[in-house]
Short mmCIF file of C-alpha atoms in Angstrom, two decimals:
data_model
loop_
_atom_site.label_atom_id
_atom_site.label_comp_id
_atom_site.label_asym_id
_atom_site.label_seq_id
_atom_site.Cartn_x
_atom_site.Cartn_y
_atom_site.Cartn_z
CA MET A 1 -6.70 17.83 -3.77
CA GLU A 2 -5.49 15.38 -1.19
CA HIS A 3 -2.16 14.62 -2.67
CA ILE A 4 -3.08 11.14 -3.82
CA ASN A 5 -3.39 9.57 -7.25
CA LYS A 6 -6.61 8.38 -8.78
CA ALA A 7 -5.75 4.75 -8.44
CA GLY A 8 -5.86 4.64 -4.83
CA ALA A 9 -3.25 5.00 -1.94
CA ALA A 10 -0.57 7.62 -2.27
CA PRO A 11 2.80 6.06 -3.35
CA ALA A 12 5.49 6.11 -0.63
CA PRO A 13 7.49 9.34 -1.05
CA LYS A 14 11.14 9.34 -1.61
CA THR A 15 13.23 10.82 1.01
CA ARG A 16 16.68 11.52 1.72
CA ARG A 17 18.76 13.32 4.24
CA VAL A 18 20.49 16.64 3.78
CA LYS A 19 24.22 16.32 3.79
CA THR A 20 25.26 19.93 3.02
CA ALA A 21 28.51 21.10 4.76
CA TRP A 22 27.86 23.11 7.76
CA TYR A 23 29.97 26.04 6.44
CA ARG A 24 27.70 26.25 3.35
CA GLN A 25 24.46 26.54 5.26
CA LEU A 26 22.68 29.82 5.21
CA TYR A 27 21.88 29.82 8.83
CA PHE A 28 25.35 29.50 9.80
CA TRP A 29 26.46 32.62 7.82
CA VAL A 30 23.53 34.71 9.12
CA LEU A 31 24.44 33.73 12.69
CA THR A 32 28.02 34.57 12.08
CA ALA A 33 27.11 37.94 10.51
CA ILE A 34 24.86 38.72 13.52
CA LEU A 35 27.66 38.12 15.94
CA ILE A 36 30.12 40.18 13.92
CA GLY A 37 27.47 43.04 13.80
CA VAL A 38 26.97 42.94 17.57
CA LEU A 39 30.75 43.07 18.12
CA LEU A 40 31.21 46.00 15.75
CA GLY A 41 28.25 48.01 17.20
CA TRP A 42 29.60 47.45 20.64
CA LEU A 43 33.27 47.99 20.18
CA ALA A 44 32.97 50.71 17.36
CA PRO A 45 29.53 52.38 17.58
CA THR A 46 30.23 54.95 14.92
CA ALA A 47 31.27 52.34 12.51
CA GLY A 48 28.22 50.24 13.45
CA ILE A 49 25.87 53.19 12.96
CA ALA A 50 27.41 53.65 9.39
CA MET A 51 26.28 50.15 8.50
CA GLU A 52 22.67 50.96 8.59
CA PRO A 53 22.27 51.38 4.71
CA ILE A 54 23.41 47.66 4.21
CA GLY A 55 20.64 46.38 6.54
CA THR A 56 17.97 48.69 5.12
CA THR A 57 18.92 47.85 1.60
CA PHE A 58 18.38 44.16 2.32
CA VAL A 59 14.99 44.63 3.97
CA ASN A 60 13.85 46.97 1.30
CA ALA A 61 14.87 44.22 -1.46
CA MET A 62 12.73 41.55 0.55
CA ARG A 63 9.83 44.14 1.00
CA MET A 64 9.93 44.71 -2.74
CA LEU A 65 8.97 41.10 -3.45
CA ILE A 66 6.35 40.62 -0.66
CA GLY A 67 3.62 42.46 -2.44
CA PRO A 68 3.92 40.59 -5.86
CA ILE A 69 4.38 37.26 -4.12
CA VAL A 70 1.25 37.66 -1.82
CA PHE A 71 -0.76 38.78 -4.75
CA LEU A 72 0.29 36.07 -7.14
CA THR A 73 -0.07 33.27 -4.44
CA ILE A 74 -3.53 34.32 -3.38
CA VAL A 75 -4.74 34.82 -6.97
CA GLY A 76 -3.26 31.48 -8.05
CA GLY A 77 -4.78 29.58 -5.17
CA ILE A 78 -8.35 30.93 -5.37
CA ALA A 79 -8.51 30.73 -9.24
CA SER A 80 -7.31 27.16 -9.26
CA VAL A 81 -10.09 25.86 -6.81
CA ALA A 82 -13.32 24.25 -7.91
CA ASP A 83 -15.35 25.26 -5.04
CA LEU A 84 -14.92 29.00 -3.95
CA LYS A 85 -17.05 28.36 -0.75
CA LYS A 86 -14.12 26.36 0.57
CA VAL A 87 -12.01 29.53 0.15
CA GLY A 88 -14.53 31.60 2.10
CA MET A 89 -14.77 29.06 4.82
CA THR A 90 -11.00 29.16 5.15
CA GLY A 91 -10.89 32.72 5.51
CA LEU A 92 -13.63 32.86 8.20
CA LYS A 93 -11.86 30.00 10.21
CA ALA A 94 -8.65 31.89 9.95
CA LEU A 95 -10.23 35.15 11.16
CA THR A 96 -11.79 33.22 14.02
CA TYR A 97 -8.54 31.64 15.02
CA PHE A 98 -6.68 35.04 14.79
CA GLN A 99 -9.09 36.68 17.21
CA LEU A 100 -8.93 33.85 19.84
CA GLY A 101 -5.17 33.62 19.44
CA THR A 102 -4.88 37.50 20.03
CA ILE A 103 -7.05 37.33 23.06
CA CYS A 104 -5.01 34.60 24.63
CA ALA A 105 -1.84 36.53 23.87
CA LEU A 106 -3.10 39.72 25.37
CA VAL A 107 -4.20 37.88 28.45
CA PHE A 108 -0.69 36.33 28.81
CA GLY A 109 0.76 39.95 28.77
CA LEU A 110 -1.79 41.20 31.19
CA VAL A 111 -1.35 38.38 33.72
CA ALA A 112 2.55 38.73 33.54
CA ILE A 113 2.57 42.37 34.38
CA ASN A 114 -0.04 42.11 37.22
CA ILE A 115 2.06 39.36 38.70
CA PHE A 116 5.27 41.22 38.72
CA ARG A 117 4.05 44.76 38.75
CA LEU A 118 7.41 46.20 37.47
CA GLY A 119 5.96 49.66 36.98
CA GLU A 120 5.14 50.34 40.62
CA GLY A 121 7.81 52.53 42.22
CA VAL A 122 8.68 54.35 39.21
CA ASN A 123 6.40 57.25 40.21
CA ALA A 124 6.57 59.10 36.79
CA ALA A 125 4.50 62.31 36.72
CA ALA A 126 2.85 62.47 33.35
CA GLY A 127 3.21 66.26 33.04
CA THR A 128 6.98 66.04 33.52
CA ILE A 129 7.73 63.36 30.84
CA LYS A 130 9.58 64.72 28.00
CA THR A 131 9.06 63.41 24.45
CA THR A 132 11.50 63.41 21.61
CA ASP A 133 10.46 64.57 18.14
CA ALA A 134 10.28 60.93 16.78
CA ALA A 135 8.16 59.74 19.71
CA ALA A 136 6.08 62.86 19.48
CA LYS A 137 5.14 62.02 15.82
CA LEU A 138 4.24 58.45 16.75
CA ILE A 139 2.07 59.76 19.67
CA ASP A 140 0.31 62.33 17.35
CA ALA A 141 -0.32 59.43 14.78
CA GLY A 142 -1.64 57.11 17.43
CA ALA A 143 -3.94 59.86 18.97
CA HIS A 144 -5.49 60.27 15.49
CA GLN A 145 -5.84 56.52 14.83
CA GLU A 146 -9.55 55.37 15.04
CA TRP A 147 -10.30 51.77 16.05
CA TRP A 148 -12.38 51.34 12.98
CA GLN A 149 -9.89 52.72 10.30
CA PHE A 150 -8.41 49.23 9.63
CA LEU A 151 -11.60 48.25 8.25
CA THR A 152 -12.15 51.33 6.01
CA ASN A 153 -8.57 51.42 4.86
CA ILE A 154 -8.77 47.86 3.41
CA ILE A 155 -10.10 49.18 0.09
CA PRO A 156 -7.38 51.03 -1.71
CA THR A 157 -7.88 54.19 -3.80
CA SER A 158 -6.03 52.67 -6.75
CA ILE A 159 -4.85 49.24 -7.77
CA VAL A 160 -1.06 50.24 -8.07
CA GLN A 161 -0.93 52.27 -4.69
CA PRO A 162 -0.92 49.32 -2.21
CA PHE A 163 2.07 47.72 -4.09
CA ILE A 164 3.84 51.17 -3.85
CA ALA A 165 3.18 51.59 -0.04
CA GLY A 166 3.52 47.92 0.77
CA ASP A 167 0.00 47.77 2.26
CA ILE A 168 -0.45 44.11 2.73
CA LEU A 169 -4.17 44.21 3.64
CA GLN A 170 -5.14 46.14 0.63
CA ILE A 171 -3.04 43.81 -1.60
CA ILE A 172 -4.91 40.85 -0.07
CA PHE A 173 -8.27 42.61 -0.88
CA ILE A 174 -7.25 43.14 -4.49
CA ALA A 175 -5.94 39.61 -4.83
CA VAL A 176 -9.06 37.99 -3.55
CA VAL A 177 -11.17 40.01 -5.83
CA PHE A 178 -9.08 39.36 -8.84
CA GLY A 179 -8.79 35.59 -7.98
CA ILE A 180 -12.61 35.20 -7.69
CA ALA A 181 -12.98 37.07 -10.98
CA LEU A 182 -10.40 34.84 -12.77
CA ASN A 183 -12.02 31.73 -11.29
CA ALA A 184 -15.61 32.83 -12.58
CA MET A 185 -14.15 33.28 -16.18
CA GLY A 186 -13.72 29.60 -16.52
CA LYS A 187 -11.61 28.31 -19.37
CA LEU A 188 -11.22 32.03 -20.78
CA GLY A 189 -9.16 32.77 -17.76
CA ALA A 190 -6.91 29.71 -18.12
CA PRO A 191 -4.10 31.58 -19.96
CA VAL A 192 -3.99 34.28 -17.30
CA LEU A 193 -3.88 31.63 -14.47
CA ASP A 194 -0.91 29.87 -16.30
CA GLY A 195 0.80 33.19 -16.62
CA VAL A 196 0.11 33.86 -12.81
CA GLN A 197 1.71 30.54 -11.92
CA ARG A 198 4.77 31.20 -14.06
CA LEU A 199 5.29 34.64 -12.60
CA THR A 200 5.08 33.15 -9.13
CA GLY A 201 8.00 30.80 -10.12
CA VAL A 202 9.92 33.80 -11.32
CA MET A 203 9.38 35.77 -8.13
CA PHE A 204 10.68 32.84 -5.92
CA LYS A 205 13.63 32.55 -8.12
CA ILE A 206 14.43 36.34 -7.60
CA LEU A 207 13.82 35.65 -3.87
CA GLY A 208 16.38 32.98 -4.03
CA PHE A 209 18.96 35.52 -5.41
CA ILE A 210 18.37 38.00 -2.74
CA MET A 211 18.50 35.54 0.08
CA LYS A 212 22.17 35.19 -0.75
CA ALA A 213 22.63 38.50 0.68
CA ALA A 214 20.86 37.72 3.96
CA PRO A 215 24.12 37.61 6.00
CA LEU A 216 25.03 41.01 4.79
CA GLY A 217 21.66 42.35 5.68
CA ALA A 218 21.68 40.91 9.18
CA PHE A 219 25.20 42.30 9.82
CA GLY A 220 24.26 45.78 8.77
CA ALA A 221 21.01 45.96 10.63
CA MET A 222 22.41 44.39 13.98
CA ALA A 223 25.53 46.52 13.88
CA PHE A 224 23.45 49.69 13.33
CA ALA A 225 21.08 48.58 16.05
CA VAL A 226 23.80 47.98 18.78
CA GLY A 227 26.03 50.92 17.79
CA LYS A 228 22.98 53.35 17.86
CA TYR A 229 21.17 52.19 21.10
CA GLY A 230 24.10 50.48 22.84
CA VAL A 231 23.71 48.12 25.87
CA SER A 232 23.01 50.79 28.49
CA SER A 233 19.09 50.51 27.89
CA LEU A 234 19.41 46.72 28.64
CA THR A 235 20.91 47.48 32.17
CA SER A 236 18.43 50.29 32.85
CA MET A 237 15.28 48.44 32.26
CA GLY A 238 16.55 44.78 31.97
CA GLY A 239 13.63 43.65 34.22
CA LEU A 240 11.01 44.72 31.86
CA ILE A 241 12.80 43.31 28.66
CA ALA A 242 13.33 39.98 30.58
CA LEU A 243 9.69 39.88 31.69
CA PHE A 244 8.57 40.38 28.00
CA TYR A 245 10.97 37.75 26.69
CA VAL A 246 10.10 35.12 29.26
CA THR A 247 6.26 35.81 28.63
CA SER A 248 6.81 35.37 25.05
CA ILE A 249 8.61 32.24 25.36
CA LEU A 250 6.16 30.71 27.75
CA PHE A 251 3.36 31.58 25.22
CA VAL A 252 5.25 29.97 22.40
CA VAL A 253 5.91 26.68 24.37
CA VAL A 254 2.63 26.46 26.45
CA VAL A 255 -0.03 27.81 24.04
CA LEU A 256 1.44 27.31 20.61
CA GLY A 257 3.31 24.27 21.63
CA SER A 258 -0.20 22.72 22.76
CA ILE A 259 -1.73 23.56 19.54
CA MET A 260 1.10 21.63 17.76
CA ALA A 261 0.77 18.77 20.19
CA PHE A 262 -2.88 18.56 19.24
CA LEU A 263 -1.80 18.28 15.59
CA LYS A 264 0.54 15.59 16.69
CA LEU A 265 3.43 17.89 15.60
CA ASN A 266 6.36 19.17 17.58
CA ILE A 267 6.92 23.00 18.03
CA PHE A 268 10.74 22.65 18.50
CA THR A 269 11.20 20.64 15.26
CA MET A 270 9.16 23.45 13.41
CA ILE A 271 11.35 26.18 14.82
CA ARG A 272 14.51 24.31 13.90
CA HIS A 273 13.03 23.84 10.32
CA PHE A 274 12.57 27.70 10.03
CA LYS A 275 15.93 28.55 11.52
CA GLU A 276 16.96 30.77 8.58
CA GLU A 277 13.93 32.76 8.70
CA TYR A 278 14.24 33.17 12.56
CA LEU A 279 17.95 34.31 12.09
CA ILE A 280 17.01 36.77 9.39
CA ILE A 281 14.23 38.28 11.77
CA LEU A 282 16.59 38.49 14.60
CA GLY A 283 19.10 40.34 12.52
CA THR A 284 16.60 42.75 10.95
CA SER A 285 14.12 43.19 13.73
CA THR A 286 11.18 42.52 11.40
CA ALA A 287 9.23 39.46 10.28
CA GLU A 288 8.51 40.92 6.83
CA PRO A 289 11.72 39.55 5.12
CA ALA A 290 10.73 36.04 6.41
CA LEU A 291 7.13 35.97 4.78
CA PRO A 292 8.06 34.42 1.32
CA GLY A 293 10.22 32.00 2.96
CA LEU A 294 7.48 30.82 5.47
CA MET A 295 4.90 30.60 2.55
CA ARG A 296 7.21 28.53 0.41
CA LYS A 297 8.40 26.14 3.20
CA LEU A 298 4.73 25.50 4.35
CA GLU A 299 3.59 24.68 0.98
CA HIS A 300 6.35 22.23 0.41
CA ALA A 301 5.72 20.70 3.87
CA GLY A 302 2.26 19.71 2.71
CA VAL A 303 -0.02 22.59 3.39
CA LYS A 304 -2.32 23.42 0.34
CA LYS A 305 -1.15 26.40 -1.69
CA GLU A 306 -4.51 28.23 -1.50
CA THR A 307 -4.42 27.84 2.35
CA VAL A 308 -0.87 29.23 2.68
CA GLY A 309 -1.57 32.08 0.17
CA LEU A 310 -4.79 33.28 2.18
CA VAL A 311 -3.81 32.40 5.95
CA VAL A 312 -0.06 33.61 6.00
CA PRO A 313 -0.41 37.15 4.53
CA THR A 314 -3.63 37.79 6.48
CA GLY A 315 -1.99 36.44 9.70
CA TYR A 316 0.76 39.10 9.24
CA SER A 317 -1.80 41.83 9.85
CA PHE A 318 -4.42 40.12 11.98
CA ASN A 319 -2.34 37.46 13.97
CA LEU A 320 0.26 39.39 15.72
CA ASP A 321 0.79 37.29 19.03
CA GLY A 322 3.97 38.92 20.02
CA ALA A 323 2.60 42.48 19.41
CA ALA A 324 -0.37 41.45 21.35
CA ILE A 325 1.69 40.31 24.41
CA TYR A 326 3.74 43.60 24.18
CA LEU A 327 0.72 45.93 23.99
CA SER A 328 -1.09 44.59 27.06
CA LEU A 329 2.23 44.34 28.99
CA ALA A 330 3.41 47.82 28.11
CA ALA A 331 0.02 49.55 28.65
CA VAL A 332 -0.43 48.09 32.14
CA TYR A 333 3.35 48.86 32.92
CA ILE A 334 2.85 52.58 31.92
CA ALA A 335 -0.28 52.82 34.03
CA GLN A 336 1.73 51.37 37.11
CA ALA A 337 4.61 53.71 36.32
CA THR A 338 2.40 56.82 36.22
CA ASN A 339 0.40 55.78 39.33
CA THR A 340 -2.74 55.23 37.25
CA HIS A 341 -5.11 52.79 38.96
CA LEU A 342 -6.72 50.28 36.56
CA SER A 343 -9.44 48.00 37.82
CA ILE A 344 -10.00 44.57 36.52
CA GLY A 345 -12.87 45.73 34.39
CA GLN A 346 -10.82 48.57 32.96
CA GLN A 347 -8.02 46.03 32.12
CA LEU A 348 -10.49 43.82 30.32
CA GLY A 349 -11.84 46.85 28.47
CA LEU A 350 -8.23 47.42 27.43
CA ILE A 351 -8.18 43.98 25.96
CA ALA A 352 -11.28 44.69 23.99
CA VAL A 353 -9.86 47.89 22.53
CA MET A 354 -6.58 46.34 21.67
CA LEU A 355 -8.46 43.72 19.69
CA LEU A 356 -9.23 46.49 17.29
CA THR A 357 -6.34 49.06 17.65
CA SER A 358 -3.59 46.32 17.29
CA LYS A 359 -4.97 45.73 13.75
CA GLY A 360 -4.87 49.45 12.79
CA ALA A 361 -1.04 49.97 12.33
CA ALA A 362 -0.08 46.56 10.68
CA GLY A 363 2.72 47.10 8.38
CA VAL A 364 3.24 50.83 9.45
CA ALA A 365 6.65 52.04 10.67
CA GLY A 366 6.41 52.44 14.47
CA GLY A 367 3.25 50.42 14.19
CA GLY A 368 3.54 49.12 17.70
CA PHE A 369 3.81 52.52 19.23
CA ILE A 370 0.93 53.87 17.15
CA ALA A 371 -1.28 50.85 18.34
CA LEU A 372 -0.22 51.34 21.82
CA THR A 373 -0.92 55.10 21.62
CA ALA A 374 -4.25 54.59 19.86
CA THR A 375 -5.20 52.34 22.74
CA LEU A 376 -4.14 54.81 25.38
CA ALA A 377 -6.05 57.57 23.56
CA THR A 378 -9.20 55.45 23.27
CA ILE A 379 -9.16 54.31 26.97
CA GLY A 380 -8.37 57.95 28.18
CA THR A 381 -7.12 57.06 31.61
CA ILE A 382 -3.48 56.25 30.92
CA PRO A 383 -1.34 59.18 29.76
CA ALA A 384 -0.03 58.78 26.09
CA ALA A 385 3.11 60.50 26.93
CA GLY A 386 3.91 57.51 29.14
CA ILE A 387 5.22 55.60 26.13
CA MET A 388 8.45 57.51 26.52
CA LEU A 389 9.19 55.42 29.56
CA ILE A 390 9.65 52.39 27.25
CA PHE A 391 10.70 54.31 23.92
CA GLY A 392 14.36 53.48 24.43
CA ILE A 393 14.03 49.68 24.91
CA ASP A 394 11.61 49.16 22.15
CA LYS A 395 14.41 48.22 19.85
CA PHE A 396 15.29 45.30 22.07
CA MET A 397 11.87 44.07 22.22
CA SER A 398 11.09 44.18 18.57
CA GLU A 399 12.99 41.19 17.60
CA CYS A 400 11.11 39.04 20.13
CA ARG A 401 7.69 40.51 18.88
CA ALA A 402 8.70 39.71 15.36
CA LEU A 403 9.83 36.01 16.16
CA VAL A 404 6.59 35.30 18.12
CA ASN A 405 4.51 36.87 15.32
CA PHE A 406 6.33 34.57 12.83
CA THR A 407 5.79 31.41 14.96
CA GLY A 408 2.12 32.25 15.63
CA ASN A 409 1.50 32.57 11.83
CA ALA A 410 3.21 29.34 11.16
CA VAL A 411 1.16 27.50 13.69
CA ALA A 412 -2.05 29.17 12.67
CA THR A 413 -1.62 27.90 9.11
CA LEU A 414 -0.98 24.35 10.03
CA PHE A 415 -4.05 24.52 12.27
CA ILE A 416 -6.32 25.99 9.64
CA ALA A 417 -4.99 23.47 7.20
CA TRP A 418 -6.16 20.60 9.71
CA TRP A 419 -9.41 22.43 10.32
CA ASP A 420 -9.88 22.24 6.66
CA ARG A 421 -9.02 18.49 6.69
CA THR A 422 -6.26 19.08 4.05
CA LEU A 423 -3.11 18.95 6.32
CA ASP A 424 -0.77 15.95 5.46
CA ALA A 425 0.62 15.67 9.09
CA ASP A 426 2.91 12.72 8.06
CA ARG A 427 4.64 14.71 5.36
CA VAL A 428 4.86 17.76 7.75
CA ARG A 429 6.77 15.67 10.32
CA ARG A 430 9.08 14.35 7.58
CA VAL A 431 9.88 17.77 6.34
CA PHE A 432 10.24 19.30 9.81
CA ALA A 433 12.72 16.40 10.74
CA GLY A 434 15.01 17.35 8.06
CA GLU A 435 14.18 14.82 5.33
CA VAL A 436 14.05 16.04 1.71
CA VAL A 437 10.74 15.05 0.37
CA GLU A 438 9.81 14.97 -3.33
CA PRO A 439 7.78 18.12 -4.39
CA ILE A 440 4.06 17.54 -4.17
CA GLN A 441 2.59 16.22 -7.48
CA ALA A 442 -0.87 17.95 -7.97
CA VAL A 443 -3.66 15.83 -9.17
CA GLU A 444 -5.97 16.96 -11.85
CA ILE A 445 -9.57 16.83 -10.74
CA PRO A 446 -12.78 17.54 -12.48
CA ALA A 447 -13.97 20.90 -12.23
CA PRO A 448 -17.38 22.66 -12.95
CA ALA A 449 -17.85 24.35 -16.24
CA THR A 450 -17.68 27.74 -14.24
CA ALA A 451 -14.38 27.08 -12.86
CA VAL A 452 -10.82 27.18 -14.19
CA GLU A 453 -9.23 23.93 -14.79
CA PRO A 454 -6.08 23.54 -12.66
CA PHE A 455 -2.80 24.09 -14.64
CA GLN A 456 0.55 22.71 -14.08
CA PRO A 457 3.48 25.13 -14.11
CA ALA A 458 6.05 24.53 -16.83
CA ASP A 459 8.63 23.65 -14.21
CA ARG A 460 7.93 22.58 -10.67
CA ARG A 461 9.61 24.57 -8.03
CA PRO A 462 12.36 22.52 -6.22
CA ALA A 463 12.29 21.93 -2.39
CA TYR A 464 13.30 24.95 -0.52
CA SER A 465 17.24 25.05 -0.20
CA GLU A 466 18.81 25.39 3.04
CA SER A 467 22.39 25.92 1.59
CA ILE A 468 24.12 28.92 -0.21
#
């Protein structure tokens, strides 16, 4: 499906510029809500902390949709293709890219902390570091987290449990198996596929309703964060926070920007296109609420549905560039702060372990600390209690981790689509530039007898709206 008609060249798409008033733009209201939340948390911390339920309710409402949307998108994409080998190759290409990207991000963090060596001079004795109850639970969870568990945990104990727990990896596993089986049923599975496509439209309609409350969610989450943690942590360990942010920005501009340039696309126009998603991530400190919007916008931009459905959800567990930078930087910082010498070989071994442990806590509350503790426990040379040295500032680094994770997965999806030779780069450029392009009209192609013939939904989803 190359987005062309059977007669020959693709017709020139109709385009028009968005002329929505600035005060009706979703990103304006989200940004305003974030600023109000920061002021409330700063000037009235007690009132800011009381806003926590508003933020958590919005995040929970978004997470409620992630499982069904991921499942339906993957099933619909796999069941609609004529050649399942292409789906398998796309998955292998994605996993290869994810591992290479993670290695690059880990090296970035490692180089940064070795150049600036911010942990030297702290001289923290591991035996005297006190841990809070919350940190102790994370340390214990990490100490019992084996590097291979993310592989064995992919298979769920029941079909319903992953949707209840929100385990994206297990949902992906169920969706892939279900999609392959539906594809193998041929015409008998056509009604089910049609139902899947209709349900997908319903889920995105519900998403549109919930997105109207994004400013409230961002306000509540930001007011709570600033009210609870204050700004004292920023001043006490501002150097480490600044180093992490600068390293992350350089990774996005240099590494991800180079990949986009290779694709003849611009990283900055892409970031501007996803401005609503970025502001939601900034306000809620997690990339999960932005997952459905990322999938829908990429599909509208010209990436095939099956590619988006497979790469984006998998990337949310396997392609965590921001978390990788944080893990290597934080681990070596703790080693420096506790006067634990690490040779170059030991630091390279740290990267090898993190390639596995960073996948084990995906989607788990406190996953960053669990992965970090699991790494330290596996290495055995750096005291796990040292995570308390950065526990207080983790909140101020979580936003950056989530933003970089989101950006990395957007770029990864575009690259995998190019690798599969299905990327409509010209359409992507126009969409990222702000033009409203007509929805992609799927072309019906001959399918083998064992494959499901593609179905058209009763109503095509409109272009992603940026206004409220």
